[in-house]
XYZ file of C-alpha atoms in Angstrom:
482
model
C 93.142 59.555 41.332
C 94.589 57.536 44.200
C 97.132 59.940 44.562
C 95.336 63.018 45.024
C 93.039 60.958 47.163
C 95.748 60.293 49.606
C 97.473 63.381 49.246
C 93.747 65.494 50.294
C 92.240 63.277 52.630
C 95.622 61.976 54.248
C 94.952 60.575 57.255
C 91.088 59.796 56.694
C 92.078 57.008 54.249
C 92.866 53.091 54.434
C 93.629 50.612 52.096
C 90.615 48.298 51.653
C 91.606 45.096 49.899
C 88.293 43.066 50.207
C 88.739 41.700 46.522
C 91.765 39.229 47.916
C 91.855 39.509 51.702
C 89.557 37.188 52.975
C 91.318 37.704 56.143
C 88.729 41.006 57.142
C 86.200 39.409 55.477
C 85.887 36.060 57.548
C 86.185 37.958 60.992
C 82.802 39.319 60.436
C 83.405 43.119 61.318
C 81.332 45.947 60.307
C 82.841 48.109 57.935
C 83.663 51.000 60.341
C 85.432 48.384 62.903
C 87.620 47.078 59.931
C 88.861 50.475 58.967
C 89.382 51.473 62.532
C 91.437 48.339 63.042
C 93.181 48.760 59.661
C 94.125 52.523 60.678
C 95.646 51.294 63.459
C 97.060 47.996 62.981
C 98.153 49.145 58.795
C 101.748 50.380 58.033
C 102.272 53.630 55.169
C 101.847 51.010 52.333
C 98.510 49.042 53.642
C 100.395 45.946 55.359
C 99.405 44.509 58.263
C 100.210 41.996 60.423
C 97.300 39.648 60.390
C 98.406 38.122 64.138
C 98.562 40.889 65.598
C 95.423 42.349 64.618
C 93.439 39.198 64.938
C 95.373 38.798 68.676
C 93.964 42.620 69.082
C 90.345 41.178 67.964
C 90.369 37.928 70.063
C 91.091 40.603 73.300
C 89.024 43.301 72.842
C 86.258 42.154 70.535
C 84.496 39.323 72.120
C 81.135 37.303 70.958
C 77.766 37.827 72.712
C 78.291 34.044 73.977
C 81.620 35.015 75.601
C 79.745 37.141 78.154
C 79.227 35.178 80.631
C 83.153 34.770 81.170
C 83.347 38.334 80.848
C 81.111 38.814 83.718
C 82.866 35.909 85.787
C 85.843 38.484 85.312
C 84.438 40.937 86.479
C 82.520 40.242 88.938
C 83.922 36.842 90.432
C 87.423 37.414 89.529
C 87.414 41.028 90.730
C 89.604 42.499 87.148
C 89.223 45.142 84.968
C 88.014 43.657 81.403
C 88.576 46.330 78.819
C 86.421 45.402 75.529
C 84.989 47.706 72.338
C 81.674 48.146 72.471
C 78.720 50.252 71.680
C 77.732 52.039 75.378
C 74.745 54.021 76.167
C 74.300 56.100 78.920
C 71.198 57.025 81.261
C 70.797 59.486 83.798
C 68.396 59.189 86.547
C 66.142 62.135 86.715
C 65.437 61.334 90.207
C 68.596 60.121 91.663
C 70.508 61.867 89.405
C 72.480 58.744 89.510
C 74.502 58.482 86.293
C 74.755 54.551 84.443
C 75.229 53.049 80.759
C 74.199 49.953 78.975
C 75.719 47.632 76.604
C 73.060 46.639 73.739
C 75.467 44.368 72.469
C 75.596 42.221 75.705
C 72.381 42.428 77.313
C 73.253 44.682 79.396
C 70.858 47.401 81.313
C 71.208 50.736 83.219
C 69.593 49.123 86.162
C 73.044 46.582 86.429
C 75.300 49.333 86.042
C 76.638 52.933 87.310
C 79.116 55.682 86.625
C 80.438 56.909 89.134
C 81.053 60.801 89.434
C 84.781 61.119 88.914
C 84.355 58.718 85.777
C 81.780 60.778 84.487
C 83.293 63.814 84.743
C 86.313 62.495 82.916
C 83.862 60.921 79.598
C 80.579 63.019 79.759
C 81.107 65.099 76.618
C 82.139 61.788 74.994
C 79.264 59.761 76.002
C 76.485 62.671 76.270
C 76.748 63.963 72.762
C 74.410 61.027 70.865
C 72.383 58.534 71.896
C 74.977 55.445 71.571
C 79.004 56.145 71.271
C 81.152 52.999 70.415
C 84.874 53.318 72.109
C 87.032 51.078 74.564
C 84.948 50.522 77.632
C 86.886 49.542 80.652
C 84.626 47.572 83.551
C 84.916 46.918 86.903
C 82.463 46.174 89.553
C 81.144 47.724 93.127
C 79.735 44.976 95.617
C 76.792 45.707 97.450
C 76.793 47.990 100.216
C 75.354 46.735 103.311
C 73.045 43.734 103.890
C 70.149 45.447 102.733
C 67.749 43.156 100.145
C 67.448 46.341 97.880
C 71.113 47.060 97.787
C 72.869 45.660 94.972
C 76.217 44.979 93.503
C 76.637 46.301 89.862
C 79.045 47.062 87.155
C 80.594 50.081 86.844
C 82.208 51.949 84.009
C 86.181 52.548 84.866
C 87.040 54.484 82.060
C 85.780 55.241 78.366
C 88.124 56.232 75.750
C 85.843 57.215 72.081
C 87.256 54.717 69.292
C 87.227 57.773 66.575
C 91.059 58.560 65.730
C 91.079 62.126 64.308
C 88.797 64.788 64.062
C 85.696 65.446 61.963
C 86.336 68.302 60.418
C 82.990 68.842 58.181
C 84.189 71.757 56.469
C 87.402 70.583 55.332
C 85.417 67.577 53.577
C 83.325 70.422 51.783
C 86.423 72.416 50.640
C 88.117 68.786 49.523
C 85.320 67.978 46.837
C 86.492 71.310 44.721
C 89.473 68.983 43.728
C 87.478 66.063 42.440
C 85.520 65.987 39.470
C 81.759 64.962 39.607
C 83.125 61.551 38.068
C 85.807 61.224 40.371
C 83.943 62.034 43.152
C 81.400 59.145 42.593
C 84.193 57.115 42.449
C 85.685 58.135 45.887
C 81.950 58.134 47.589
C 81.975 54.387 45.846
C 85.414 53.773 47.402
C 84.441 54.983 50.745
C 81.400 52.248 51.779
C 83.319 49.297 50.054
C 82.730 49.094 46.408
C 85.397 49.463 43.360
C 83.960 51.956 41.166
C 86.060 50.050 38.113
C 83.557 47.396 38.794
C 80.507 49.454 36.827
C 79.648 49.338 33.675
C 77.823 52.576 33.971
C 77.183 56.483 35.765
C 73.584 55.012 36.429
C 74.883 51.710 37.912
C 77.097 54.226 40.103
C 74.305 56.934 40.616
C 71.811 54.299 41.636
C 74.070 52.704 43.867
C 74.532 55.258 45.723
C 71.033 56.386 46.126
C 71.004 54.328 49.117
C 73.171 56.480 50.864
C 70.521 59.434 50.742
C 69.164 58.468 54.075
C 72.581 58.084 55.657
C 73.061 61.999 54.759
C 69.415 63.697 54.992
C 67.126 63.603 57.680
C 63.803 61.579 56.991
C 64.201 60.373 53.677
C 61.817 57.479 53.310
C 62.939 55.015 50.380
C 61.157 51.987 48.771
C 63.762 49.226 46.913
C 63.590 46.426 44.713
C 66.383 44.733 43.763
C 67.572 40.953 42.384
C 69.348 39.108 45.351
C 73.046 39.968 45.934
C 72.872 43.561 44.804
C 74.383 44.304 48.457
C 71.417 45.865 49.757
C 71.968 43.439 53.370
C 75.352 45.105 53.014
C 75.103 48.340 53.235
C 72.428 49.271 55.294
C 73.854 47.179 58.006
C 77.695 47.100 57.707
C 79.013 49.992 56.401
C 77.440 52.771 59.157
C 77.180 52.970 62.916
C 74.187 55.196 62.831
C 71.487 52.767 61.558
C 69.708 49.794 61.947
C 69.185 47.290 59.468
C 66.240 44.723 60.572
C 65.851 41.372 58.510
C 62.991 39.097 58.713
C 61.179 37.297 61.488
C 59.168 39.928 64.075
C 58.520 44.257 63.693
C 56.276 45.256 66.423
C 55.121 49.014 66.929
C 57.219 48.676 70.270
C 60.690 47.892 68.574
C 59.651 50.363 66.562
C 58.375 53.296 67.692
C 58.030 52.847 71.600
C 57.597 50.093 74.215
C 55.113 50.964 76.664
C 55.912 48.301 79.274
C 59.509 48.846 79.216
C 58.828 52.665 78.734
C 61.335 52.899 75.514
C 61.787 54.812 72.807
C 62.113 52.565 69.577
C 64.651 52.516 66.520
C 63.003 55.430 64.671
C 64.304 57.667 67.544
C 67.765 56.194 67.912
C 68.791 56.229 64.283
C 69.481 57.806 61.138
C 67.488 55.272 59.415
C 65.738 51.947 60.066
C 65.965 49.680 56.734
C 63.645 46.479 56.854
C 65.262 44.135 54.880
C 63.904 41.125 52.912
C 60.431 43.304 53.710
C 58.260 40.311 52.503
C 59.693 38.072 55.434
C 59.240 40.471 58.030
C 55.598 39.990 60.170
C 53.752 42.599 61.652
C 51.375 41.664 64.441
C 49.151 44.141 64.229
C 49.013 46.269 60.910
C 46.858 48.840 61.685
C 48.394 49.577 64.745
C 52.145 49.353 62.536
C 50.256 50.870 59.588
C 48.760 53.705 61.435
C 52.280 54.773 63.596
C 54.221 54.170 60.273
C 51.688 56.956 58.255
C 51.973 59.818 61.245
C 55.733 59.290 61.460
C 56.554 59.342 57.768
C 54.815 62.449 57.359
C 55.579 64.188 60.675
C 59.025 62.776 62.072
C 57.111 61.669 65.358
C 53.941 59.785 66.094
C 51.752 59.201 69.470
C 51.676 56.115 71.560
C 49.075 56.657 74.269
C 50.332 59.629 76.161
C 54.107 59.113 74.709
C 55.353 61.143 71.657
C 58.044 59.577 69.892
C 60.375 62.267 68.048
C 63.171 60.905 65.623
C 64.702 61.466 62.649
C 65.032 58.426 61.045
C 64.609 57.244 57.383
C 61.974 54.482 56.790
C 63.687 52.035 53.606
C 61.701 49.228 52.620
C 64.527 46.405 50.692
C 62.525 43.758 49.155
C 64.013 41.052 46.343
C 62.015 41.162 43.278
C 61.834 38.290 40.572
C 63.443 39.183 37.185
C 59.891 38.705 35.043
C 58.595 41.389 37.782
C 61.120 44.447 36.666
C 59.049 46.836 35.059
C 61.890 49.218 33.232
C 59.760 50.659 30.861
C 55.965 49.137 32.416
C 53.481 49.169 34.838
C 53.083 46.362 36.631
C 52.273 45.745 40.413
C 55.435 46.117 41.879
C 54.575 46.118 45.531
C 52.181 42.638 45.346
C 54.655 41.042 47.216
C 55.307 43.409 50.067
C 53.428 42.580 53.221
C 49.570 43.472 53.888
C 50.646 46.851 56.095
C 52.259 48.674 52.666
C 49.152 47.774 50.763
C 47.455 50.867 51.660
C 48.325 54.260 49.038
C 47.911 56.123 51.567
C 51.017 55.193 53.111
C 53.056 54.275 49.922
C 52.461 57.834 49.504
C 54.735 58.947 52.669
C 57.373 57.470 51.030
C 59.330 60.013 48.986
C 61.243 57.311 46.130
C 61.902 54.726 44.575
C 65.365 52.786 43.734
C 64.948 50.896 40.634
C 67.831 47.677 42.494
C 67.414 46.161 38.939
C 70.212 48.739 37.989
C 72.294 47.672 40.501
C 74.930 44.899 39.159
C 75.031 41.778 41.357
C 77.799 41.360 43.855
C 81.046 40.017 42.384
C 84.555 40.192 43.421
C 85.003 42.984 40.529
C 82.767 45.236 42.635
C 84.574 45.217 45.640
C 87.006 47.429 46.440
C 90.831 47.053 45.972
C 93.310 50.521 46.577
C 93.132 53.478 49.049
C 89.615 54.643 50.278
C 88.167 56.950 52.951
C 87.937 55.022 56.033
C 83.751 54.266 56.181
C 84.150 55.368 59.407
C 84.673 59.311 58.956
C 82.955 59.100 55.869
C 79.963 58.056 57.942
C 79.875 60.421 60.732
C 80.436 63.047 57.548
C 77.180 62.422 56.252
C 75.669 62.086 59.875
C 77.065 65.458 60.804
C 75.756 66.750 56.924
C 72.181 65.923 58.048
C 72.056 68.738 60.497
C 73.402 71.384 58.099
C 69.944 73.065 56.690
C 71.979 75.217 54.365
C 71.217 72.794 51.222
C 67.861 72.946 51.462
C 67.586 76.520 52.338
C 69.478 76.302 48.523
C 67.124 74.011 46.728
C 64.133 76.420 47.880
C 65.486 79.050 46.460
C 66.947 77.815 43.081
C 63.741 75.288 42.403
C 60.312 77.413 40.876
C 57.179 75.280 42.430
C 54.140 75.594 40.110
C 51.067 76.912 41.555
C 48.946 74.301 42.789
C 51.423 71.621 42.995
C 51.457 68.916 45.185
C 52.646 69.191 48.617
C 53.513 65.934 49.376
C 54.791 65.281 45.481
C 56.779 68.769 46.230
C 58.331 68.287 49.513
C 59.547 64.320 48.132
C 61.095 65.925 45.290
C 62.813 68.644 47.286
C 64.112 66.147 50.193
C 65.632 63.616 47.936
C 67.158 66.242 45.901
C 68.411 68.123 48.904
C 70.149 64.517 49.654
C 71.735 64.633 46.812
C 73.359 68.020 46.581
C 74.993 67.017 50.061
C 76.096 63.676 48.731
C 77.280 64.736 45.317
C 78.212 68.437 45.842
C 78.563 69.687 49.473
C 81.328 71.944 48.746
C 78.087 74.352 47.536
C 77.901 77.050 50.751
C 74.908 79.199 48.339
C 72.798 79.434 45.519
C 75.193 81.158 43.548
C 77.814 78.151 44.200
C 75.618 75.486 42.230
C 76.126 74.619 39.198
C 72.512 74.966 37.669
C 72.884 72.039 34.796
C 74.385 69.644 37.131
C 71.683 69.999 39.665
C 69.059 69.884 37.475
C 70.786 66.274 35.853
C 72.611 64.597 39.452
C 69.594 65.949 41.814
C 66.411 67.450 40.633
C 66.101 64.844 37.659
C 66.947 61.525 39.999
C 64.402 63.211 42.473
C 61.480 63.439 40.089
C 61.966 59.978 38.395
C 62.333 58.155 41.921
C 59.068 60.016 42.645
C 57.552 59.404 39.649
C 57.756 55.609 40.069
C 55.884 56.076 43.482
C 53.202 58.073 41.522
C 52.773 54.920 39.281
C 52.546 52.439 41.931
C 49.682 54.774 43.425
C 48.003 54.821 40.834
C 47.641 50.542 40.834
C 47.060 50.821 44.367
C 43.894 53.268 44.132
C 41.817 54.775 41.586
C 41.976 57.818 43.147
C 45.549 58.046 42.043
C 45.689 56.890 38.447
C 46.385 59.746 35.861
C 47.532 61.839 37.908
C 50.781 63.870 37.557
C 53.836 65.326 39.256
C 53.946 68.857 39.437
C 56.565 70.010 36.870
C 59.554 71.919 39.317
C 61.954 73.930 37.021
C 65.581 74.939 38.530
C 65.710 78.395 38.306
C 68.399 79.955 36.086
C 69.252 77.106 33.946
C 70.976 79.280 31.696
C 73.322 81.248 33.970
């Protein structure tokens, strides 16, 4: 298959050797900074010169703590420091003044500005999302005058996006026709980091890559419990530039959802998903005030603080580690007694849509990680990204899924939104109805759906009476036999 990988996907693909290059692994990157550097640094064959690339990184990749030097550089020193780094800009309603921030660094619109001719030259690159990474190149304007209020600030140079070919969406949907469903598991497995030989199992695969269902459809709220070292840490926060992956110590409803001091939006409406990781060690201040924001936005896709609505269309995923004696395969027992006090209520357990059974997941070895030619996680990222705006797939599962009368809404719409995620993930080369494959929906989509929801029903049911007995309306896919 490694062939016909390379020969469709061409120049979207790298060779990832994480099982023996410890090289990429001890530099730290994310996932879609190592391919970008291996795409550019890699010969034909995969080689690379590990000086030159690490020479590249030293440059152009600094550390937070190396700041400080950077601004002595730049503002001191009077050069233009070029660097990779996520950038953000702002535009001044008033003014009309254009600036940009680096999160990374510490850095705020009110130190910085872009000046017109700069602007003109980046605007569609740094206007079309919220964050863009790329090569910044900084400079600095001294203050004007001896005025107090004048100031001298930083100013954006140039800006150059760090993405090296085009996302062609379409040609990824006409590519899956020459994969198998098994194959293409395998190259979706490939693509974030993980060697597919490394599975003993479709379920080990399938479940694994549940986790990407947020990464691909819009609001797709997931609960997980896994054994530590199942790479849950992993890839939620390495493998895409599109989410945020929060572990332990502080969530307040102003990180989250919107900081009325500062006058911010929060991570819900920056990202395609928000994962809190190692759930139980994460503190909430106030959970009714996190409990109650956390039940309107799960439902809705925006919530109200004060005056301020907060729109976004992130995925909520809760990771939590769960002990070994706690799995309950084929049982019932409390499997949320551990999470913290704010998801003890059912009535926001119910807002989220599934449940990954982690236990299913293997733990991390050096068998599971991958070893050949993969798509770069990069593209494969912004794939999925651009797949969550296509509304076609669900506009498909509507019309090829029979709802019983009386069903469930919120039962209904979880089914339908997980199983929408995985049509795009599995089978996006499906443009209507009459393209799907009715037996494979019903066993790689519809199926998964209603068992991840299922779980969620059960867990209700411990949580409150008012739950227990209860069951999931029974969806059929339409036309099973054509």
């Amino acid at each position: 298959m490694s062939e016909k990988l390379q020969t469709i996907f061409n120049e979207m693909i790298v060779y990832k050797d994480l099982k023996k290059s410890s090289f990429l692994s001890a530099l730290g990157l994310p996932s879609f900074l190592r391919d970008w550097l291996l795409k550019r640094f890699a010969d034909d064959q995969g080689a690379f010169d590990a000086q030159e690339l690490l020479a590249f990184v030293k440059r152009y990749l600094p550390h937070k703590d190396e700041w400080t030097a950077i601004k002595n550089r730049v503002i001191i020193e009077r050069e233009h420091v070029k660097l990779l780094a996520r950038v953000s800009a702002d535009i001044d309603i008033k003014t009309g003044e254009v600036s940009f921030s680096l999160p990374d660094f510490g850095l705020t619109s009110k130190e910085t500005l872009i000046e017109e001719s700069v602007w003109q030259s980046c605007k569609e690159q740094l206007s079309r999302a919220r964050e863009s990474w790329g090569m910044v190149e900084l400079g600095y304007r001294p203050a004007i005058g001896k005025s107090p209020e004048e100031k001298g600030k930083i100013k954006l140079m140039a800006f150059k996006d760090f993405c090296p070919y085009t996302i062609d969406v379409d040609y990824y949907k006409e590519a899956r026709q020459a994969f198998s469903t098994e194959e293409w598991l395998d190259v979706l497995l490939g693509a974030v980091d993980y060697n597919a030989a490394g599975y003993e199992s479709a379920e080990q695969k399938l479940t694994m890559l549940t986790r990407l269902l947020p990464f691909v459809e819009k609001k797709v709220n997931l609960i997980e419990l896994a054994p530590k070292g199942t790479g849950k840490s992993y890839l939620f926060g390495q493998v895409s530039r599109f989410g945020w992956l929060a572990s332990g110590g502080v969530m307040s409803r102003a990180k989250m959802f919107y900081d009325v001091a500062k006058r911010q939006d929060g991570l819900v409406a920056s990202n395609d998903f928000v994962a809190l990781d190692e759930v139980q060690t994460i503190r909430f201040p106030d959970v009714n005030e996190i409990r109650g924001a956390l039940k309107t936005f799960c439902e809705n896709g925006y919530c109200n603080i004060g005056t301020h609505r907060v729109d976004g269309d992130a995925g909520i995923v809760l990771c939590g580690n769960i002990p070994e004696e706690t799995m309950a395969r084929d049982g019932y027992a409390n499997l949320f007694e551990t999470l913290p006090e704010v998801f003890h209520e059912s009535a926001l357990i119910e807002r989220f849509h599934g449940f990954i059974k982690g236990w299913n997941i293997p733990r991390m070895t050096d068998d599971l990680k991958v070893s050949g030619w993969a798509l770069n996680s990069e593209y494969f990222c912004t794939i999925l990204h651009e797949l969550r705006h296509d509304h076609t797939y669900r506009a498909i599962v509507d019309a090829i899924v029979d709802v019983p009368d009386g069903a469930d809404t919120r039962d209904t719409e979880a089914i339908k939104r997980i199983a929408t995620a995985y049509l795009k993930l599995l089978f996006p080369q499906v443009r209507c109805a009459e393209d799907v494959d009715r037996h494979a929906f019903e066993q790689y989509c519809m199926r998964r759906a209603t068992r991840m929801r299922h779980t969620i029903l059960l867990q209700l049911g411990i949580l409150d009476a008012e739950y227990r007995g209860k069951d999931l309306p029974k969806l059929s896919v339409r036309g099973m036999d054509a």
